[in-house]
Amino acid sequence: MFLVLTNMAHGAPCCGAGFTIPSIITSDDKAQLALSYNYAKIYADVFTNGDWRHRKEDDHTETYKFEGAHIFADRWQAGFSVPYQKRVREGAMADSSAGFGDIAFQLGYEYLPDWDYNPYRPKGIGYLSLITPTGRSIYESEDGSGIDSRGRGFWGVGAGTVLVKNWRRWDANANFEFHHSFDKKVNNKTTKGTVKPNNGGSISVGSGYNFSKLRLGALIAWYYEDPTDVVGTTPSKGELKRYATGSLLLSYMITEQQSVIMSYSDQTIFGSPYNTSLSKSITLFYQKRWQR
């Protein structure tokens, strides 16, 4: 059941990072589809001087995601991810917004197969990602508050690798990902010029223990984003962003081809967050798989 573990914990604070671990098949199945629901509430903001400010008013996001992947040509696979978000903020700047986030496509290749079940060598799948700017960036917010921002909002490409291994009842996984986002011209009430994002990346490691059809797991992921500058009529210098997410997961295998997972994630415990909003979230996840 560890094949879906790495898909559960990658939710960025507030509006979403745009780059997450893709829907990658790590088992011997030929195809998989998944539906998930995530409820995330912002608990604190971390500023560039290191100060934390805890949120008093409710600011939460509900994300519904549909994703899938399919094997072709033996060791190649293609996948996709389509998120839909609803955000509600209360208090003096009360507002709400809903719409699609950044839709992603992936192409993966199993460069390190585990045909002989080596006791030490993991299975490795490398992948390329394409992120489409279907989610509005914070620089395109109509009122400047960011309530209608549902992604990074830039075209982007990424590359990474997923490593998985199991030993009897134990399993482990890791993901290493790097991405680059491209410039975008914006002309609205708050931003007039070219928004220039740069590079970013993430590293995650996790493990779990299986009790027959039940699995208990944990995962921690670290994220980094380069500063985003604005050049033009309203120029501004950005600041880097970093944070870490810790997650606990409970999985249940309904059948050999169906699994449900519940996870709890917290961004306020680990790492040294900088220039970001931190949330706590609950995710419900259902996956259907088809054997080769």
PDB file of C-alpha atoms in Angstrom:
ATOM      1  CA  MET A   1       0.000   0.000   0.000  1.00  0.00           C
ATOM      2  CA  PHE A   2       3.021   2.285   0.151  1.00  0.00           C
ATOM      3  CA  LEU A   3       2.565   3.068  -3.551  1.00  0.00           C
ATOM      4  CA  VAL A   4       0.198   5.951  -2.717  1.00  0.00           C
ATOM      5  CA  LEU A   5       2.002   7.250   0.338  1.00  0.00           C
ATOM      6  CA  THR A   6       4.039   9.882  -1.451  1.00  0.00           C
ATOM      7  CA  ASN A   7       0.991  11.405  -3.090  1.00  0.00           C
ATOM      8  CA  MET A   8      -0.588  12.345   0.200  1.00  0.00           C
ATOM      9  CA  ALA A   9       1.633  14.869   1.927  1.00  0.00           C
ATOM     10  CA  HIS A  10       2.505  17.421  -0.720  1.00  0.00           C
ATOM     11  CA  GLY A  11       0.177  20.329  -0.122  1.00  0.00           C
ATOM     12  CA  ALA A  12       1.759  23.756   0.048  1.00  0.00           C
ATOM     13  CA  PRO A  13       0.585  26.423   2.448  1.00  0.00           C
ATOM     14  CA  CYS A  14      -2.290  28.608   1.384  1.00  0.00           C
ATOM     15  CA  CYS A  15      -2.557  28.370  -2.353  1.00  0.00           C
ATOM     16  CA  GLY A  16      -0.552  25.310  -3.358  1.00  0.00           C
ATOM     17  CA  ALA A  17       2.945  24.911  -4.701  1.00  0.00           C
ATOM     18  CA  GLY A  18       1.962  23.757  -8.167  1.00  0.00           C
ATOM     19  CA  PHE A  19       4.722  21.105  -8.117  1.00  0.00           C
ATOM     20  CA  THR A  20       3.964  17.960  -6.135  1.00  0.00           C
ATOM     21  CA  ILE A  21       4.901  14.328  -6.316  1.00  0.00           C
ATOM     22  CA  PRO A  22       3.053  13.132  -9.413  1.00  0.00           C
ATOM     23  CA  SER A  23       0.641  10.257  -9.762  1.00  0.00           C
ATOM     24  CA  ILE A  24       3.283   7.581 -10.306  1.00  0.00           C
ATOM     25  CA  ILE A  25       2.666   3.827 -10.529  1.00  0.00           C
ATOM     26  CA  THR A  26       5.245   2.102  -8.311  1.00  0.00           C
ATOM     27  CA  SER A  27       3.542  -1.298  -8.115  1.00  0.00           C
ATOM     28  CA  ASP A  28       3.116  -3.992 -10.760  1.00  0.00           C
ATOM     29  CA  ASP A  29      -0.212  -2.552 -11.909  1.00  0.00           C
ATOM     30  CA  LYS A  30      -0.852  -1.161 -15.388  1.00  0.00           C
ATOM     31  CA  ALA A  31      -3.151   1.725 -14.450  1.00  0.00           C
ATOM     32  CA  GLN A  32      -4.541   3.655 -11.490  1.00  0.00           C
ATOM     33  CA  LEU A  33      -7.099   6.375 -10.809  1.00  0.00           C
ATOM     34  CA  ALA A  34      -7.549   8.287  -7.578  1.00  0.00           C
ATOM     35  CA  LEU A  35      -9.932  10.759  -5.983  1.00  0.00           C
ATOM     36  CA  SER A  36      -8.963  12.799  -2.941  1.00  0.00           C
ATOM     37  CA  TYR A  37     -10.394  15.471  -0.661  1.00  0.00           C
ATOM     38  CA  ASN A  38      -8.160  17.770   1.392  1.00  0.00           C
ATOM     39  CA  TYR A  39      -9.198  20.265   4.075  1.00  0.00           C
ATOM     40  CA  ALA A  40      -6.382  22.662   5.015  1.00  0.00           C
ATOM     41  CA  LYS A  41      -6.574  25.510   7.542  1.00  0.00           C
ATOM     42  CA  ILE A  42      -3.906  28.203   7.873  1.00  0.00           C
ATOM     43  CA  TYR A  43      -2.660  28.466  11.451  1.00  0.00           C
ATOM     44  CA  ALA A  44       0.254  30.887  11.169  1.00  0.00           C
ATOM     45  CA  ASP A  45       2.185  33.229   8.892  1.00  0.00           C
ATOM     46  CA  VAL A  46       5.989  33.358   8.993  1.00  0.00           C
ATOM     47  CA  PHE A  47       7.612  36.627   7.884  1.00  0.00           C
ATOM     48  CA  THR A  48      11.038  37.390   6.451  1.00  0.00           C
ATOM     49  CA  ASN A  49      12.317  38.587   9.838  1.00  0.00           C
ATOM     50  CA  GLY A  50      11.504  35.177  11.322  1.00  0.00           C
ATOM     51  CA  ASP A  51       8.475  36.316  13.316  1.00  0.00           C
ATOM     52  CA  TRP A  52       5.393  34.101  13.514  1.00  0.00           C
ATOM     53  CA  ARG A  53       1.849  35.462  13.578  1.00  0.00           C
ATOM     54  CA  HIS A  54      -0.891  33.030  14.519  1.00  0.00           C
ATOM     55  CA  ARG A  55      -4.140  33.423  12.609  1.00  0.00           C
ATOM     56  CA  LYS A  56      -7.182  34.412  14.655  1.00  0.00           C
ATOM     57  CA  GLU A  57      -9.704  34.312  11.812  1.00  0.00           C
ATOM     58  CA  ASP A  58     -10.598  31.185   9.865  1.00  0.00           C
ATOM     59  CA  ASP A  59      -8.841  30.791   6.488  1.00  0.00           C
ATOM     60  CA  HIS A  60      -9.292  27.347   4.975  1.00  0.00           C
ATOM     61  CA  THR A  61      -9.093  25.648   1.602  1.00  0.00           C
ATOM     62  CA  GLU A  62     -10.883  22.542   0.365  1.00  0.00           C
ATOM     63  CA  THR A  63      -9.200  20.749  -2.536  1.00  0.00           C
ATOM     64  CA  TYR A  64     -10.789  18.034  -4.652  1.00  0.00           C
ATOM     65  CA  LYS A  65      -8.303  16.209  -6.857  1.00  0.00           C
ATOM     66  CA  PHE A  66      -8.665  13.683  -9.666  1.00  0.00           C
ATOM     67  CA  GLU A  67      -5.461  11.980 -10.834  1.00  0.00           C
ATOM     68  CA  GLY A  68      -4.331   8.919 -12.694  1.00  0.00           C
ATOM     69  CA  ALA A  69      -1.519   7.124 -14.498  1.00  0.00           C
ATOM     70  CA  HIS A  70      -1.167   4.391 -17.115  1.00  0.00           C
ATOM     71  CA  ILE A  71       1.728   2.116 -18.117  1.00  0.00           C
ATOM     72  CA  PHE A  72       2.658   1.924 -21.801  1.00  0.00           C
ATOM     73  CA  ALA A  73       5.601   0.351 -23.625  1.00  0.00           C
ATOM     74  CA  ASP A  74       6.429  -1.865 -20.642  1.00  0.00           C
ATOM     75  CA  ARG A  75       8.398   0.597 -18.416  1.00  0.00           C
ATOM     76  CA  TRP A  76       7.023   3.967 -19.531  1.00  0.00           C
ATOM     77  CA  GLN A  77       4.011   5.650 -17.944  1.00  0.00           C
ATOM     78  CA  ALA A  78       1.985   8.838 -18.293  1.00  0.00           C
ATOM     79  CA  GLY A  79      -0.053  10.590 -15.617  1.00  0.00           C
ATOM     80  CA  PHE A  80      -2.141  13.650 -14.843  1.00  0.00           C
ATOM     81  CA  SER A  81      -3.514  15.598 -11.880  1.00  0.00           C
ATOM     82  CA  VAL A  82      -6.531  17.942 -11.875  1.00  0.00           C
ATOM     83  CA  PRO A  83      -7.217  19.917  -8.659  1.00  0.00           C
ATOM     84  CA  TYR A  84     -10.302  22.012  -7.878  1.00  0.00           C
ATOM     85  CA  GLN A  85     -10.128  24.385  -4.893  1.00  0.00           C
ATOM     86  CA  LYS A  86     -12.583  26.258  -2.690  1.00  0.00           C
ATOM     87  CA  ARG A  87     -11.143  28.827  -0.281  1.00  0.00           C
ATOM     88  CA  VAL A  88     -13.012  30.698   2.468  1.00  0.00           C
ATOM     89  CA  ARG A  89     -11.569  33.482   4.618  1.00  0.00           C
ATOM     90  CA  GLU A  90     -13.324  35.166   7.545  1.00  0.00           C
ATOM     91  CA  GLY A  91     -12.588  38.349   9.482  1.00  0.00           C
ATOM     92  CA  ALA A  92     -12.066  41.907   8.295  1.00  0.00           C
ATOM     93  CA  MET A  93     -11.117  40.689   4.782  1.00  0.00           C
ATOM     94  CA  ALA A  94     -13.809  38.002   4.572  1.00  0.00           C
ATOM     95  CA  ASP A  95     -14.190  36.535   1.106  1.00  0.00           C
ATOM     96  CA  SER A  96     -14.392  33.266  -0.811  1.00  0.00           C
ATOM     97  CA  SER A  97     -13.270  31.885  -4.144  1.00  0.00           C
ATOM     98  CA  ALA A  98     -13.414  28.646  -6.125  1.00  0.00           C
ATOM     99  CA  GLY A  99     -11.881  27.277  -9.294  1.00  0.00           C
ATOM    100  CA  PHE A 100      -9.318  24.951 -10.823  1.00  0.00           C
ATOM    101  CA  GLY A 101      -5.752  24.867  -9.573  1.00  0.00           C
ATOM    102  CA  ASP A 102      -2.694  24.143 -11.718  1.00  0.00           C
ATOM    103  CA  ILE A 103      -3.273  21.046 -13.862  1.00  0.00           C
ATOM    104  CA  ALA A 104      -0.206  18.811 -14.159  1.00  0.00           C
ATOM    105  CA  PHE A 105       0.972  16.140 -16.595  1.00  0.00           C
ATOM    106  CA  GLN A 106       3.775  13.623 -16.044  1.00  0.00           C
ATOM    107  CA  LEU A 107       5.879  11.234 -18.078  1.00  0.00           C
ATOM    108  CA  GLY A 108       7.711   8.543 -16.130  1.00  0.00           C
ATOM    109  CA  TYR A 109      10.222   5.772 -16.822  1.00  0.00           C
ATOM    110  CA  GLU A 110      11.170   2.866 -14.551  1.00  0.00           C
ATOM    111  CA  TYR A 111      14.961   3.143 -14.858  1.00  0.00           C
ATOM    112  CA  LEU A 112      15.661   0.903 -11.868  1.00  0.00           C
ATOM    113  CA  PRO A 113      13.384  -2.169 -11.982  1.00  0.00           C
ATOM    114  CA  ASP A 114      13.201  -4.676  -9.141  1.00  0.00           C
ATOM    115  CA  TRP A 115      12.678  -7.850 -11.134  1.00  0.00           C
ATOM    116  CA  ASP A 116      14.929  -9.994  -8.943  1.00  0.00           C
ATOM    117  CA  TYR A 117      13.607  -8.578  -5.627  1.00  0.00           C
ATOM    118  CA  ASN A 118      17.030  -7.474  -4.489  1.00  0.00           C
ATOM    119  CA  PRO A 119      17.041  -7.078  -0.665  1.00  0.00           C
ATOM    120  CA  TYR A 120      18.840  -3.711  -0.836  1.00  0.00           C
ATOM    121  CA  ARG A 121      18.289  -2.060  -4.226  1.00  0.00           C
ATOM    122  CA  PRO A 122      15.076   0.028  -4.442  1.00  0.00           C
ATOM    123  CA  LYS A 123      12.797   0.402  -7.412  1.00  0.00           C
ATOM    124  CA  GLY A 124      13.363   3.746  -9.131  1.00  0.00           C
ATOM    125  CA  ILE A 125      11.043   5.729 -11.412  1.00  0.00           C
ATOM    126  CA  GLY A 126      12.237   8.958 -12.981  1.00  0.00           C
ATOM    127  CA  TYR A 127       9.707  11.485 -14.221  1.00  0.00           C
ATOM    128  CA  LEU A 128       9.233  14.765 -16.062  1.00  0.00           C
ATOM    129  CA  SER A 129       6.425  17.153 -15.126  1.00  0.00           C
ATOM    130  CA  LEU A 130       4.590  19.861 -17.047  1.00  0.00           C
ATOM    131  CA  ILE A 131       2.586  22.362 -14.998  1.00  0.00           C
ATOM    132  CA  THR A 132      -0.065  24.448 -16.744  1.00  0.00           C
ATOM    133  CA  PRO A 133      -1.086  27.876 -15.325  1.00  0.00           C
ATOM    134  CA  THR A 134      -4.778  27.019 -14.929  1.00  0.00           C
ATOM    135  CA  GLY A 135      -4.613  28.224 -11.325  1.00  0.00           C
ATOM    136  CA  ARG A 136      -4.293  31.992 -10.950  1.00  0.00           C
ATOM    137  CA  SER A 137      -1.091  33.194  -9.263  1.00  0.00           C
ATOM    138  CA  ILE A 138      -1.100  35.561  -6.299  1.00  0.00           C
ATOM    139  CA  TYR A 139       0.210  38.290  -8.624  1.00  0.00           C
ATOM    140  CA  GLU A 140      -2.967  37.987 -10.699  1.00  0.00           C
ATOM    141  CA  SER A 141      -5.294  38.395  -7.728  1.00  0.00           C
ATOM    142  CA  GLU A 142      -8.060  40.823  -8.649  1.00  0.00           C
ATOM    143  CA  ASP A 143      -8.072  42.579  -5.268  1.00  0.00           C
ATOM    144  CA  GLY A 144      -4.497  41.841  -4.214  1.00  0.00           C
ATOM    145  CA  SER A 145      -5.577  39.733  -1.223  1.00  0.00           C
ATOM    146  CA  GLY A 146      -4.711  36.409  -2.855  1.00  0.00           C
ATOM    147  CA  ILE A 147      -8.075  34.819  -2.026  1.00  0.00           C
ATOM    148  CA  ASP A 148      -8.549  33.973  -5.714  1.00  0.00           C
ATOM    149  CA  SER A 149      -5.050  32.520  -6.108  1.00  0.00           C
ATOM    150  CA  ARG A 150      -5.265  28.749  -6.583  1.00  0.00           C
ATOM    151  CA  GLY A 151      -1.763  27.815  -7.741  1.00  0.00           C
ATOM    152  CA  ARG A 152       1.575  29.196  -8.859  1.00  0.00           C
ATOM    153  CA  GLY A 153      -0.033  30.320 -12.102  1.00  0.00           C
ATOM    154  CA  PHE A 154       3.078  29.898 -14.271  1.00  0.00           C
ATOM    155  CA  TRP A 155       4.076  27.457 -16.971  1.00  0.00           C
ATOM    156  CA  GLY A 156       6.647  25.171 -15.421  1.00  0.00           C
ATOM    157  CA  VAL A 157       8.701  22.044 -16.032  1.00  0.00           C
ATOM    158  CA  GLY A 158      10.146  19.678 -13.481  1.00  0.00           C
ATOM    159  CA  ALA A 159      12.136  16.489 -13.123  1.00  0.00           C
ATOM    160  CA  GLY A 160      12.493  14.041 -10.291  1.00  0.00           C
ATOM    161  CA  THR A 161      12.719  10.475  -9.117  1.00  0.00           C
ATOM    162  CA  VAL A 162      10.661   8.263  -6.817  1.00  0.00           C
ATOM    163  CA  LEU A 163      12.409   5.438  -4.948  1.00  0.00           C
ATOM    164  CA  VAL A 164      10.445   2.692  -3.174  1.00  0.00           C
ATOM    165  CA  LYS A 165      11.396  -0.453  -1.293  1.00  0.00           C
ATOM    166  CA  ASN A 166       9.705  -2.971   0.997  1.00  0.00           C
ATOM    167  CA  TRP A 167      10.990  -5.598   3.402  1.00  0.00           C
ATOM    168  CA  ARG A 168       8.292  -8.010   4.532  1.00  0.00           C
ATOM    169  CA  ARG A 169       5.931  -5.781   6.540  1.00  0.00           C
ATOM    170  CA  TRP A 170       8.086  -2.623   6.352  1.00  0.00           C
ATOM    171  CA  ASP A 171       8.280  -0.235   3.403  1.00  0.00           C
ATOM    172  CA  ALA A 172      10.133   2.987   2.632  1.00  0.00           C
ATOM    173  CA  ASN A 173       9.962   5.647  -0.067  1.00  0.00           C
ATOM    174  CA  ALA A 174      11.717   8.838  -1.126  1.00  0.00           C
ATOM    175  CA  ASN A 175      11.188  11.537  -3.716  1.00  0.00           C
ATOM    176  CA  PHE A 176      13.607  14.140  -5.089  1.00  0.00           C
ATOM    177  CA  GLU A 177      12.176  16.851  -7.338  1.00  0.00           C
ATOM    178  CA  PHE A 178      13.485  20.011  -9.061  1.00  0.00           C
ATOM    179  CA  HIS A 179      11.455  22.478 -11.122  1.00  0.00           C
ATOM    180  CA  HIS A 180      11.658  25.737 -13.051  1.00  0.00           C
ATOM    181  CA  SER A 181       8.826  28.219 -13.650  1.00  0.00           C
ATOM    182  CA  PHE A 182       8.727  30.649 -16.583  1.00  0.00           C
ATOM    183  CA  ASP A 183       8.167  34.423 -16.704  1.00  0.00           C
ATOM    184  CA  LYS A 184       4.673  35.813 -17.107  1.00  0.00           C
ATOM    185  CA  LYS A 185       3.373  39.287 -17.977  1.00  0.00           C
ATOM    186  CA  VAL A 186       0.688  40.604 -15.642  1.00  0.00           C
ATOM    187  CA  ASN A 187      -1.343  43.792 -15.938  1.00  0.00           C
ATOM    188  CA  ASN A 188      -3.964  44.389 -13.238  1.00  0.00           C
ATOM    189  CA  LYS A 189      -4.708  46.788 -10.377  1.00  0.00           C
ATOM    190  CA  THR A 190      -1.854  45.576  -8.185  1.00  0.00           C
ATOM    191  CA  THR A 191       0.800  44.260 -10.588  1.00  0.00           C
ATOM    192  CA  LYS A 192       1.986  45.773 -13.875  1.00  0.00           C
ATOM    193  CA  GLY A 193       5.029  44.128 -15.391  1.00  0.00           C
ATOM    194  CA  THR A 194       6.750  40.798 -15.855  1.00  0.00           C
ATOM    195  CA  VAL A 195       6.641  38.341 -12.991  1.00  0.00           C
ATOM    196  CA  LYS A 196       9.891  36.379 -12.900  1.00  0.00           C
ATOM    197  CA  PRO A 197       9.799  33.153 -10.871  1.00  0.00           C
ATOM    198  CA  ASN A 198      12.828  30.923 -10.795  1.00  0.00           C
ATOM    199  CA  ASN A 199      13.677  27.469  -9.461  1.00  0.00           C
ATOM    200  CA  GLY A 200      12.463  25.318  -6.624  1.00  0.00           C
ATOM    201  CA  GLY A 201      12.549  21.795  -5.328  1.00  0.00           C
ATOM    202  CA  SER A 202      11.396  19.316  -2.724  1.00  0.00           C
ATOM    203  CA  ILE A 203      12.686  16.254  -0.900  1.00  0.00           C
ATOM    204  CA  SER A 204      10.512  13.764   0.953  1.00  0.00           C
ATOM    205  CA  VAL A 205      11.170  10.543   2.840  1.00  0.00           C
ATOM    206  CA  GLY A 206       8.666   8.182   4.401  1.00  0.00           C
ATOM    207  CA  SER A 207       8.151   4.745   5.846  1.00  0.00           C
ATOM    208  CA  GLY A 208       5.355   2.466   6.979  1.00  0.00           C
ATOM    209  CA  TYR A 209       4.414  -0.829   8.649  1.00  0.00           C
ATOM    210  CA  ASN A 210       1.762  -3.167   7.255  1.00  0.00           C
ATOM    211  CA  PHE A 211      -0.707  -5.185   9.332  1.00  0.00           C
ATOM    212  CA  SER A 212      -2.270  -7.383   6.664  1.00  0.00           C
ATOM    213  CA  LYS A 213      -4.765  -4.973   5.043  1.00  0.00           C
ATOM    214  CA  LEU A 214      -3.956  -2.071   7.376  1.00  0.00           C
ATOM    215  CA  ARG A 215      -0.929   0.219   7.123  1.00  0.00           C
ATOM    216  CA  LEU A 216       0.482   2.908   9.426  1.00  0.00           C
ATOM    217  CA  GLY A 217       2.893   5.361   7.842  1.00  0.00           C
ATOM    218  CA  ALA A 218       4.728   8.636   8.318  1.00  0.00           C
ATOM    219  CA  LEU A 219       6.345  11.074   5.918  1.00  0.00           C
ATOM    220  CA  ILE A 220       8.245  14.343   6.065  1.00  0.00           C
ATOM    221  CA  ALA A 221       8.781  16.649   3.076  1.00  0.00           C
ATOM    222  CA  TRP A 222      10.912  19.776   2.693  1.00  0.00           C
ATOM    223  CA  TYR A 223      10.120  22.494   0.118  1.00  0.00           C
ATOM    224  CA  TYR A 224      12.103  25.425  -1.276  1.00  0.00           C
ATOM    225  CA  GLU A 225      11.229  28.169  -3.774  1.00  0.00           C
ATOM    226  CA  ASP A 226      13.562  30.862  -5.147  1.00  0.00           C
ATOM    227  CA  PRO A 227      12.464  34.518  -4.860  1.00  0.00           C
ATOM    228  CA  THR A 228       9.916  35.759  -7.402  1.00  0.00           C
ATOM    229  CA  ASP A 229      10.652  39.281  -8.708  1.00  0.00           C
ATOM    230  CA  VAL A 230       8.461  41.717 -10.625  1.00  0.00           C
ATOM    231  CA  VAL A 231      10.046  43.907 -13.328  1.00  0.00           C
ATOM    232  CA  GLY A 232       8.081  46.761 -14.877  1.00  0.00           C
ATOM    233  CA  THR A 233       5.831  49.618 -13.805  1.00  0.00           C
ATOM    234  CA  THR A 234       5.422  48.210 -10.288  1.00  0.00           C
ATOM    235  CA  PRO A 235       8.806  46.513  -9.659  1.00  0.00           C
ATOM    236  CA  SER A 236       9.425  44.492  -6.529  1.00  0.00           C
ATOM    237  CA  LYS A 237      12.030  42.110  -5.156  1.00  0.00           C
ATOM    238  CA  GLY A 238      10.843  38.773  -3.863  1.00  0.00           C
ATOM    239  CA  GLU A 239      12.036  36.582  -1.014  1.00  0.00           C
ATOM    240  CA  LEU A 240      12.759  32.872  -0.968  1.00  0.00           C
ATOM    241  CA  LYS A 241      10.174  30.547   0.549  1.00  0.00           C
ATOM    242  CA  ARG A 242      10.756  27.363   2.530  1.00  0.00           C
ATOM    243  CA  TYR A 243       8.772  25.071   4.806  1.00  0.00           C
ATOM    244  CA  ALA A 244       8.405  21.423   5.800  1.00  0.00           C
ATOM    245  CA  THR A 245       5.357  19.166   6.081  1.00  0.00           C
ATOM    246  CA  GLY A 246       5.056  16.205   8.436  1.00  0.00           C
ATOM    247  CA  SER A 247       2.312  13.637   7.844  1.00  0.00           C
ATOM    248  CA  LEU A 248       0.801  10.589   9.537  1.00  0.00           C
ATOM    249  CA  LEU A 249      -1.146   8.132   7.387  1.00  0.00           C
ATOM    250  CA  LEU A 250      -3.598   5.311   7.981  1.00  0.00           C
ATOM    251  CA  SER A 251      -4.293   3.067   4.970  1.00  0.00           C
ATOM    252  CA  TYR A 252      -6.738   0.233   4.388  1.00  0.00           C
ATOM    253  CA  MET A 253      -6.744  -2.135   1.421  1.00  0.00           C
ATOM    254  CA  ILE A 254     -10.388  -2.821   0.559  1.00  0.00           C
ATOM    255  CA  THR A 255      -9.408  -5.320  -2.142  1.00  0.00           C
ATOM    256  CA  GLU A 256      -6.193  -6.098  -4.020  1.00  0.00           C
ATOM    257  CA  GLN A 257      -7.081  -3.262  -6.418  1.00  0.00           C
ATOM    258  CA  GLN A 258      -8.707  -0.700  -4.096  1.00  0.00           C
ATOM    259  CA  SER A 259      -7.321   1.332  -1.189  1.00  0.00           C
ATOM    260  CA  VAL A 260      -8.504   4.145   1.070  1.00  0.00           C
ATOM    261  CA  ILE A 261      -6.202   6.411   3.045  1.00  0.00           C
ATOM    262  CA  MET A 262      -6.651   9.078   5.692  1.00  0.00           C
ATOM    263  CA  SER A 263      -3.780  11.408   6.514  1.00  0.00           C
ATOM    264  CA  TYR A 264      -3.053  14.285   8.878  1.00  0.00           C
ATOM    265  CA  SER A 265      -0.411  16.848   7.860  1.00  0.00           C
ATOM    266  CA  ASP A 266       1.171  19.669   9.868  1.00  0.00           C
ATOM    267  CA  GLN A 267       3.482  22.411   8.559  1.00  0.00           C
ATOM    268  CA  THR A 268       4.090  24.064  11.947  1.00  0.00           C
ATOM    269  CA  ILE A 269       6.369  21.421  13.515  1.00  0.00           C
ATOM    270  CA  PHE A 270       9.412  20.733  11.341  1.00  0.00           C
ATOM    271  CA  GLY A 271      12.053  22.732   9.545  1.00  0.00           C
ATOM    272  CA  SER A 272      12.793  26.449   9.643  1.00  0.00           C
ATOM    273  CA  PRO A 273       9.903  28.049   7.710  1.00  0.00           C
ATOM    274  CA  TYR A 274      10.497  31.381   6.016  1.00  0.00           C
ATOM    275  CA  ASN A 275       8.195  33.788   4.153  1.00  0.00           C
ATOM    276  CA  THR A 276       5.170  31.508   4.027  1.00  0.00           C
ATOM    277  CA  SER A 277       1.828  30.548   5.528  1.00  0.00           C
ATOM    278  CA  LEU A 278       1.620  27.310   7.501  1.00  0.00           C
ATOM    279  CA  SER A 279      -1.381  25.023   7.587  1.00  0.00           C
ATOM    280  CA  LYS A 280      -2.699  21.841   9.160  1.00  0.00           C
ATOM    281  CA  SER A 281      -4.757  19.534   6.990  1.00  0.00           C
ATOM    282  CA  ILE A 282      -6.705  16.294   6.718  1.00  0.00           C
ATOM    283  CA  THR A 283      -6.854  14.275   3.496  1.00  0.00           C
ATOM    284  CA  LEU A 284      -9.173  11.446   2.433  1.00  0.00           C
ATOM    285  CA  PHE A 285      -7.929   9.421  -0.521  1.00  0.00           C
ATOM    286  CA  TYR A 286      -9.420   6.613  -2.627  1.00  0.00           C
ATOM    287  CA  GLN A 287      -7.496   4.731  -5.292  1.00  0.00           C
ATOM    288  CA  LYS A 288      -8.505   2.112  -7.864  1.00  0.00           C
ATOM    289  CA  ARG A 289      -5.857   0.029  -9.650  1.00  0.00           C
ATOM    290  CA  TRP A 290      -5.866  -2.345 -12.623  1.00  0.00           C
ATOM    291  CA  GLN A 291      -3.427  -5.256 -12.889  1.00  0.00           C
ATOM    292  CA  ARG A 292      -1.281  -5.931 -15.930  1.00  0.00           C
TER     293      ARG A 292
END
